[in-house]
Coordinates of C-alpha atoms in Angstrom, one line a residue:
M120 CA 1.6 3.5 30.3
N121 CA -1.1 4.0 27.7
A122 CA -1.9 0.7 25.7
E123 CA -0.9 2.5 22.5
D124 CA 2.5 3.7 23.7
D125 CA 4.3 0.4 23.0
T126 CA 2.7 -0.2 19.5
V127 CA 5.5 1.8 17.9
L128 CA 8.9 1.4 19.4
C129 CA 11.3 4.4 18.6
D130 CA 14.9 4.0 19.4
T131 CA 18.6 4.9 18.1
E132 CA 21.2 2.6 17.6
G133 CA 24.4 4.7 16.9
R134 CA 23.7 6.9 13.9
T135 CA 20.6 5.0 12.9
A136 CA 17.1 5.8 14.2
V137 CA 14.9 2.8 14.4
I138 CA 11.1 2.3 14.2
T139 CA 9.7 -0.9 15.1
L140 CA 5.9 -1.4 14.4
N141 CA 5.1 -3.3 17.5
R142 CA 1.8 -5.3 17.1
P143 CA 2.9 -8.7 15.8
R144 CA -0.4 -10.4 16.9
A145 CA -2.1 -8.2 14.6
L146 CA 0.6 -8.3 12.1
N147 CA 1.8 -4.9 12.8
A148 CA -1.6 -3.2 11.5
L149 CA -1.5 0.4 11.8
T150 CA -3.8 2.4 14.0
H151 CA -4.2 6.1 14.1
P152 CA -1.9 6.6 17.0
M153 CA 0.9 4.6 15.7
V154 CA 0.6 6.8 12.5
L155 CA 1.0 10.0 14.7
R156 CA 3.9 8.3 16.9
I157 CA 5.8 7.5 13.5
D158 CA 5.4 11.4 12.3
E159 CA 6.3 12.7 15.6
A160 CA 9.6 10.6 15.6
L161 CA 10.3 11.7 11.9
T162 CA 10.0 15.2 13.0
A163 CA 12.3 14.9 15.7
W164 CA 14.9 13.1 13.8
D165 CA 14.8 15.2 11.0
H166 CA 16.4 18.0 12.9
D167 CA 18.7 15.7 15.0
P168 CA 22.1 15.8 13.6
A169 CA 23.2 12.8 15.5
V170 CA 20.7 10.8 13.3
A171 CA 22.0 10.1 10.0
Q172 CA 19.4 7.6 8.8
V173 CA 16.0 5.9 9.7
L174 CA 15.1 2.4 9.8
I175 CA 11.5 0.9 9.8
R176 CA 10.9 -2.7 10.7
G177 CA 8.1 -5.0 12.0
A178 CA 8.2 -7.1 15.1
G179 CA 7.8 -10.7 15.2
E180 CA 8.4 -13.2 12.5
R181 CA 5.4 -12.7 10.1
G182 CA 6.0 -9.1 8.2
L183 CA 6.5 -5.6 8.5
C184 CA 2.9 -4.5 8.3
A185 CA -0.4 -6.1 7.0
G186 CA -2.2 -2.8 6.6
G187 CA -4.5 -0.4 8.4
D188 CA -6.7 -1.7 11.2
I189 CA -9.7 -2.6 8.8
R190 CA -11.9 -4.0 11.7
A191 CA -11.9 -0.2 12.9
I192 CA -12.7 1.0 9.4
H193 CA -15.6 -1.5 9.4
D194 CA -17.0 -0.2 12.7
D195 CA -16.6 3.3 11.6
A196 CA -18.2 2.7 8.0
K197 CA -21.2 1.0 9.8
A198 CA -21.6 4.0 12.3
G199 CA -21.3 6.5 9.8
T200 CA -18.5 8.4 11.9
S201 CA -15.4 10.2 10.6
A202 CA -12.7 8.2 12.4
S203 CA -11.5 6.7 9.2
A204 CA -11.3 9.9 7.3
D205 CA -9.1 11.5 10.2
F206 CA -7.0 8.5 10.2
W207 CA -6.3 8.6 6.3
R208 CA -5.7 12.2 6.7
D209 CA -2.7 11.8 8.9
E210 CA -1.6 8.4 7.3
Y211 CA -1.6 9.8 3.6
R212 CA 0.3 12.9 5.0
L213 CA 2.6 10.7 6.5
N214 CA 3.3 8.6 3.3
A215 CA 4.0 11.9 1.5
R216 CA 6.6 12.8 4.3
I217 CA 8.3 9.4 3.7
A218 CA 8.6 10.0 0.3
R219 CA 10.4 13.5 1.0
Y220 CA 12.3 12.5 4.0
P221 CA 15.8 14.4 3.9
K222 CA 17.6 11.5 5.4
P223 CA 18.0 8.0 4.1
Y224 CA 14.9 6.1 5.1
V225 CA 15.4 2.1 5.1
A226 CA 12.4 -0.3 5.0
L227 CA 12.8 -3.8 5.9
M228 CA 10.1 -5.2 3.8
D229 CA 10.5 -8.7 5.0
G230 CA 7.3 -11.1 5.2
I231 CA 3.9 -9.8 4.7
V232 CA 3.7 -6.1 3.4
M233 CA 0.3 -4.9 2.4
G234 CA -1.8 -1.9 2.1
G235 CA -0.6 0.7 4.7
G236 CA 2.4 -1.4 5.2
V237 CA 3.3 -0.6 1.6
G238 CA 2.5 3.1 2.6
V239 CA 5.1 3.5 5.2
S240 CA 7.9 1.3 3.1
A241 CA 7.6 1.5 -0.6
H242 CA 7.9 5.5 -0.4
G243 CA 11.1 5.3 1.2
S244 CA 14.4 5.7 -0.5
V245 CA 15.9 2.3 0.4
R246 CA 13.5 -0.5 0.2
I247 CA 14.8 -4.0 1.0
V248 CA 12.7 -7.3 0.5
T249 CA 13.7 -10.9 1.1
E250 CA 12.8 -14.3 0.0
R251 CA 9.9 -14.0 2.6
S252 CA 8.5 -10.9 1.2
R253 CA 4.9 -10.7 0.1
V254 CA 3.9 -7.4 -1.1
A255 CA 0.5 -6.4 -2.3
M256 CA -2.2 -3.8 -2.6
P257 CA -5.2 -6.3 -2.0
E258 CA -7.9 -3.6 -1.5
T259 CA -10.4 -4.6 -4.5
G260 CA -11.0 -7.7 -2.1
I261 CA -12.7 -5.8 0.5
G262 CA -14.6 -3.5 -1.6
F263 CA -12.1 -0.7 -1.4
V264 CA -9.5 0.9 -3.8
P265 CA -5.7 0.9 -3.3
D266 CA -4.6 4.1 -1.3
V267 CA -1.4 5.2 0.6
G268 CA 0.0 6.5 -2.6
G269 CA -0.5 2.8 -3.8
T270 CA -2.0 4.0 -7.2
H271 CA 0.9 6.4 -7.7
L272 CA 3.6 3.4 -7.4
L273 CA 1.5 1.0 -9.5
A274 CA 0.8 3.6 -12.3
R275 CA 4.5 3.8 -12.6
A276 CA 5.3 -0.1 -12.9
P277 CA 6.5 -1.3 -16.5
G278 CA 4.1 -1.9 -18.9
L279 CA 0.6 -2.8 -17.4
L280 CA 2.1 -4.6 -14.4
G281 CA 0.6 -2.2 -11.9
V282 CA -3.1 -2.3 -13.1
H283 CA -2.7 -6.1 -13.0
L284 CA -1.7 -5.9 -9.4
A285 CA -4.2 -3.3 -8.5
L286 CA -7.2 -5.1 -10.0
T287 CA -6.2 -8.6 -8.7
G288 CA -4.8 -7.5 -5.4
S289 CA -2.2 -10.3 -5.9
A290 CA 0.7 -10.5 -3.6
V291 CA 4.3 -10.3 -5.2
G292 CA 7.6 -11.8 -4.1
A293 CA 10.9 -10.2 -4.0
A294 CA 11.9 -10.4 -7.7
D295 CA 8.4 -9.1 -8.9
A296 CA 8.6 -6.2 -6.2
L297 CA 11.8 -5.1 -7.7
L298 CA 10.5 -5.6 -11.3
C299 CA 7.3 -3.5 -10.3
G300 CA 9.5 -0.6 -8.8
L301 CA 8.1 -1.4 -5.1
A302 CA 11.3 -2.3 -3.8
D303 CA 15.3 -1.6 -4.5
H304 CA 17.3 -4.4 -3.1
F305 CA 17.1 -8.1 -2.1
V306 CA 18.9 -9.2 1.2
P307 CA 18.4 -12.9 2.3
A308 CA 16.3 -12.7 5.5
A309 CA 19.1 -14.6 7.6
L310 CA 21.4 -11.7 7.1
L311 CA 19.0 -8.8 8.3
P312 CA 20.3 -8.9 11.8
G313 CA 23.8 -8.3 10.7
L314 CA 22.7 -5.6 8.1
T315 CA 20.5 -3.8 10.8
A316 CA 23.9 -4.0 13.3
E317 CA 26.1 -2.6 10.9
L318 CA 23.6 0.3 10.0
A319 CA 24.5 1.4 13.7
L320 CA 28.0 2.3 12.4
L321 CA 27.7 3.1 8.7
P322 CA 25.8 4.7 6.0
V323 CA 23.3 2.5 4.4
R324 CA 25.1 2.4 0.9
E325 CA 28.4 1.0 2.5
V326 CA 26.4 -1.7 4.3
L327 CA 24.3 -2.7 1.3
E328 CA 27.4 -3.4 -1.0
R329 CA 28.1 -6.6 1.5
Y330 CA 24.5 -7.7 1.9
A331 CA 22.4 -7.2 -1.4
A332 CA 22.1 -10.4 -3.7
P333 CA 20.2 -11.2 -6.8
A334 CA 16.6 -12.1 -6.0
P335 CA 15.0 -15.6 -6.6
G336 CA 13.2 -15.7 -9.7
G337 CA 9.7 -14.2 -10.1
V338 CA 6.7 -14.9 -12.3
L339 CA 5.6 -11.5 -13.9
H340 CA 8.5 -11.1 -16.4
E341 CA 7.3 -14.3 -18.2
Q342 CA 3.7 -13.1 -18.0
R343 CA 4.4 -9.6 -19.5
E344 CA 3.0 -10.5 -23.0
W345 CA -0.5 -11.3 -21.8
I346 CA -0.6 -8.9 -19.1
D347 CA 0.4 -6.1 -21.3
H348 CA -2.3 -7.3 -24.1
C349 CA -4.9 -7.8 -21.7
Y350 CA -4.9 -5.0 -19.5
A351 CA -4.7 -2.3 -22.5
A352 CA -8.6 -2.7 -22.8
D353 CA -10.5 0.2 -22.2
S354 CA -12.7 -1.4 -19.5
V355 CA -12.7 -4.0 -16.6
E356 CA -15.3 -6.1 -18.6
E357 CA -13.0 -6.0 -21.8
I358 CA -10.1 -6.8 -19.6
V359 CA -11.7 -10.0 -18.5
E360 CA -12.9 -10.9 -21.8
R361 CA -9.2 -10.7 -23.1
L362 CA -8.1 -12.7 -20.2
L363 CA -10.5 -15.6 -21.0
A364 CA -9.9 -15.4 -24.6
Y365 CA -6.2 -15.4 -24.5
G366 CA -5.5 -19.3 -24.2
D367 CA -3.1 -19.0 -21.2
P368 CA -4.3 -21.0 -18.1
A369 CA -2.8 -18.1 -16.2
A370 CA -5.0 -15.5 -17.9
K371 CA -8.0 -17.4 -17.4
E372 CA -7.4 -17.9 -13.5
T373 CA -6.7 -14.1 -13.3
A374 CA -9.8 -13.4 -15.1
E375 CA -11.7 -15.7 -12.3
L376 CA -9.8 -13.9 -9.6
I377 CA -10.8 -10.4 -10.7
L378 CA -14.4 -11.4 -11.1
A379 CA -14.5 -12.3 -7.5
K380 CA -13.6 -8.9 -6.4
S381 CA -16.0 -6.0 -5.9
P382 CA -17.2 -4.7 -9.1
T383 CA -17.4 -1.3 -8.1
A384 CA -13.9 -1.2 -6.4
L385 CA -12.7 -2.8 -9.7
K386 CA -14.0 0.0 -11.9
V387 CA -13.0 2.7 -9.5
T388 CA -9.4 1.2 -9.2
L389 CA -9.0 1.1 -13.1
A390 CA -9.8 4.9 -13.3
A391 CA -7.9 5.8 -10.2
V392 CA -4.6 4.1 -11.5
R393 CA -4.9 5.4 -14.9
R394 CA -5.7 8.9 -13.5
A395 CA -2.8 8.6 -11.2
G396 CA -0.4 8.0 -14.1
A397 CA -1.3 11.7 -15.5
L398 CA -1.3 13.4 -12.0
G399 CA 2.5 13.5 -11.7
T400 CA 3.2 14.2 -8.0
L401 CA 2.7 11.8 -5.1
E402 CA 0.8 14.6 -3.4
R403 CA -1.6 14.9 -6.1
V404 CA -2.3 11.4 -6.1
L405 CA -2.8 11.1 -2.3
A406 CA -5.2 13.9 -2.6
Q407 CA -7.3 11.9 -5.1
E408 CA -7.1 8.8 -3.0
F409 CA -8.4 10.7 -0.1
R410 CA -11.6 11.6 -2.2
V411 CA -11.9 7.9 -3.4
S412 CA -11.5 6.6 0.2
C413 CA -13.9 9.1 1.7
H414 CA -16.5 8.2 -0.8
A415 CA -15.8 4.4 -0.5
L416 CA -16.5 4.9 3.4
R417 CA -20.2 5.4 2.5
T418 CA -20.8 2.5 0.2
P419 CA -21.9 -0.8 1.1
D420 CA -19.2 -2.8 -0.5
L421 CA -16.6 -1.8 2.0
V422 CA -18.4 -2.8 5.1
E423 CA -19.4 -6.1 3.3
G424 CA -16.3 -6.9 2.2
I425 CA -14.5 -6.6 5.6
R426 CA -17.4 -8.5 7.0
A427 CA -16.7 -11.4 4.6
Q428 CA -12.8 -11.4 4.8
V429 CA -12.1 -10.3 8.4
V430 CA -15.3 -10.3 10.6
D431 CA -17.3 -13.2 9.6
K432 CA -14.5 -14.8 7.4
D433 CA -17.1 -16.7 5.4
R434 CA -15.2 -15.5 2.2
R435 CA -18.6 -15.0 0.4
P436 CA -18.9 -11.3 0.1
R437 CA -22.4 -10.0 -1.5
W438 CA -21.6 -7.1 -3.6
S439 CA -23.8 -4.4 -4.6
P440 CA -24.0 -4.4 -7.6
A441 CA -23.1 -7.7 -8.0
A442 CA -21.8 -7.5 -11.6
L443 CA -19.6 -5.4 -13.5
A444 CA -22.4 -4.3 -15.8
G445 CA -24.2 -2.8 -12.9
V446 CA -21.7 -0.1 -12.3
S447 CA -22.1 2.9 -14.5
G448 CA -19.6 5.6 -15.6
A449 CA -21.4 8.0 -13.3
D450 CA -21.0 5.5 -10.5
V451 CA -17.3 5.6 -11.0
A452 CA -17.2 9.3 -11.5
R453 CA -18.9 10.1 -7.9
F454 CA -15.7 8.6 -6.2
L455 CA -13.7 11.2 -8.0
T456 CA -16.0 14.1 -6.8
P457 CA -14.4 16.7 -4.8
L458 CA -15.3 16.5 -1.1
G459 CA -15.4 20.3 -0.7
D460 CA -12.6 22.7 0.5
A461 CA -13.3 22.0 4.2
V462 CA -12.8 18.2 3.6
E463 CA -10.2 17.9 1.0
L464 CA -6.6 16.8 1.7
P465 CA -4.2 19.7 1.1
F466 CA -0.5 19.7 0.7
P467 CA 0.3 23.4 1.3
E468 CA 4.1 22.4 0.9
A469 CA 3.3 21.0 -2.7
D470 CA 1.0 22.0 -5.6
S471 CA -2.0 19.1 -5.0
T472 CA -4.2 20.8 -7.6
L473 CA -6.1 18.0 -9.3
G474 CA -7.1 19.7 -12.3

């Protein structure tokens, strides 16, 4: 058996097809073969009348999925090869497919759900969080920009909560994931085995009636006032100034958190999220994210950010430029520049024109 063959387990339990991401030691981080395997399974189940719904979950106790395999992205960026772009092309198309899937797609967003983990869950039609859920798009901390349709999701969060999560990369619990539109239902983690067992016999909507419960309290609802005020500023510099001047300790801590991220990634992220809100469809946003990701692959901050956070783990990235003032509007615009027709990510089945 190929070493990759068991990294995604695909089974059927009664009327439910089950995808299990099976790299628990790597927090179920996605590889390219895993993305292809999921897509292959969804194709088969789409046309299988015996399958009424699909369930995705993560192996182990720590979470659904911590994201993509960023060590591989680091190595690819250093080598100047195209493996990451090839991976993103298939991953983003999978994200769009999940959003359009004709059968209920149930995501158990238990534990850590970050980056690519959001991409294979938060576009689903039934998204379940637990008291252990920690949902995030933490890309600015590695010199990258939220992708996998993350800017589409965050642009649609109430007020400016999505901009806050995009810039800070902060992880949220169940109540805040529900508030931000990243999840639909709360189910206590201890009840997940029972819920999964019942899904073999009954439609998910019927099962959820017995398992869904009110989520424990979050924090973002009480912070809406300063978040909506501060993030309404035109630039990242002005957002930071407002946060520092607001007078709430949480706002000041947020400013310090933002200033530790890649200045380039912060400015591109703000532009990408705001543009995503106007693009409309998920496909259009994924096409934009593909452009941004491919441009980011050739910038020093992505390699440096992954080095500092994952490879050497010194947590001391040396960003270039080192300050927000060093990132110009032209620098940001380059990330949104078309890649050329031969490289762009097309969605023939949907209008992906960016305008």
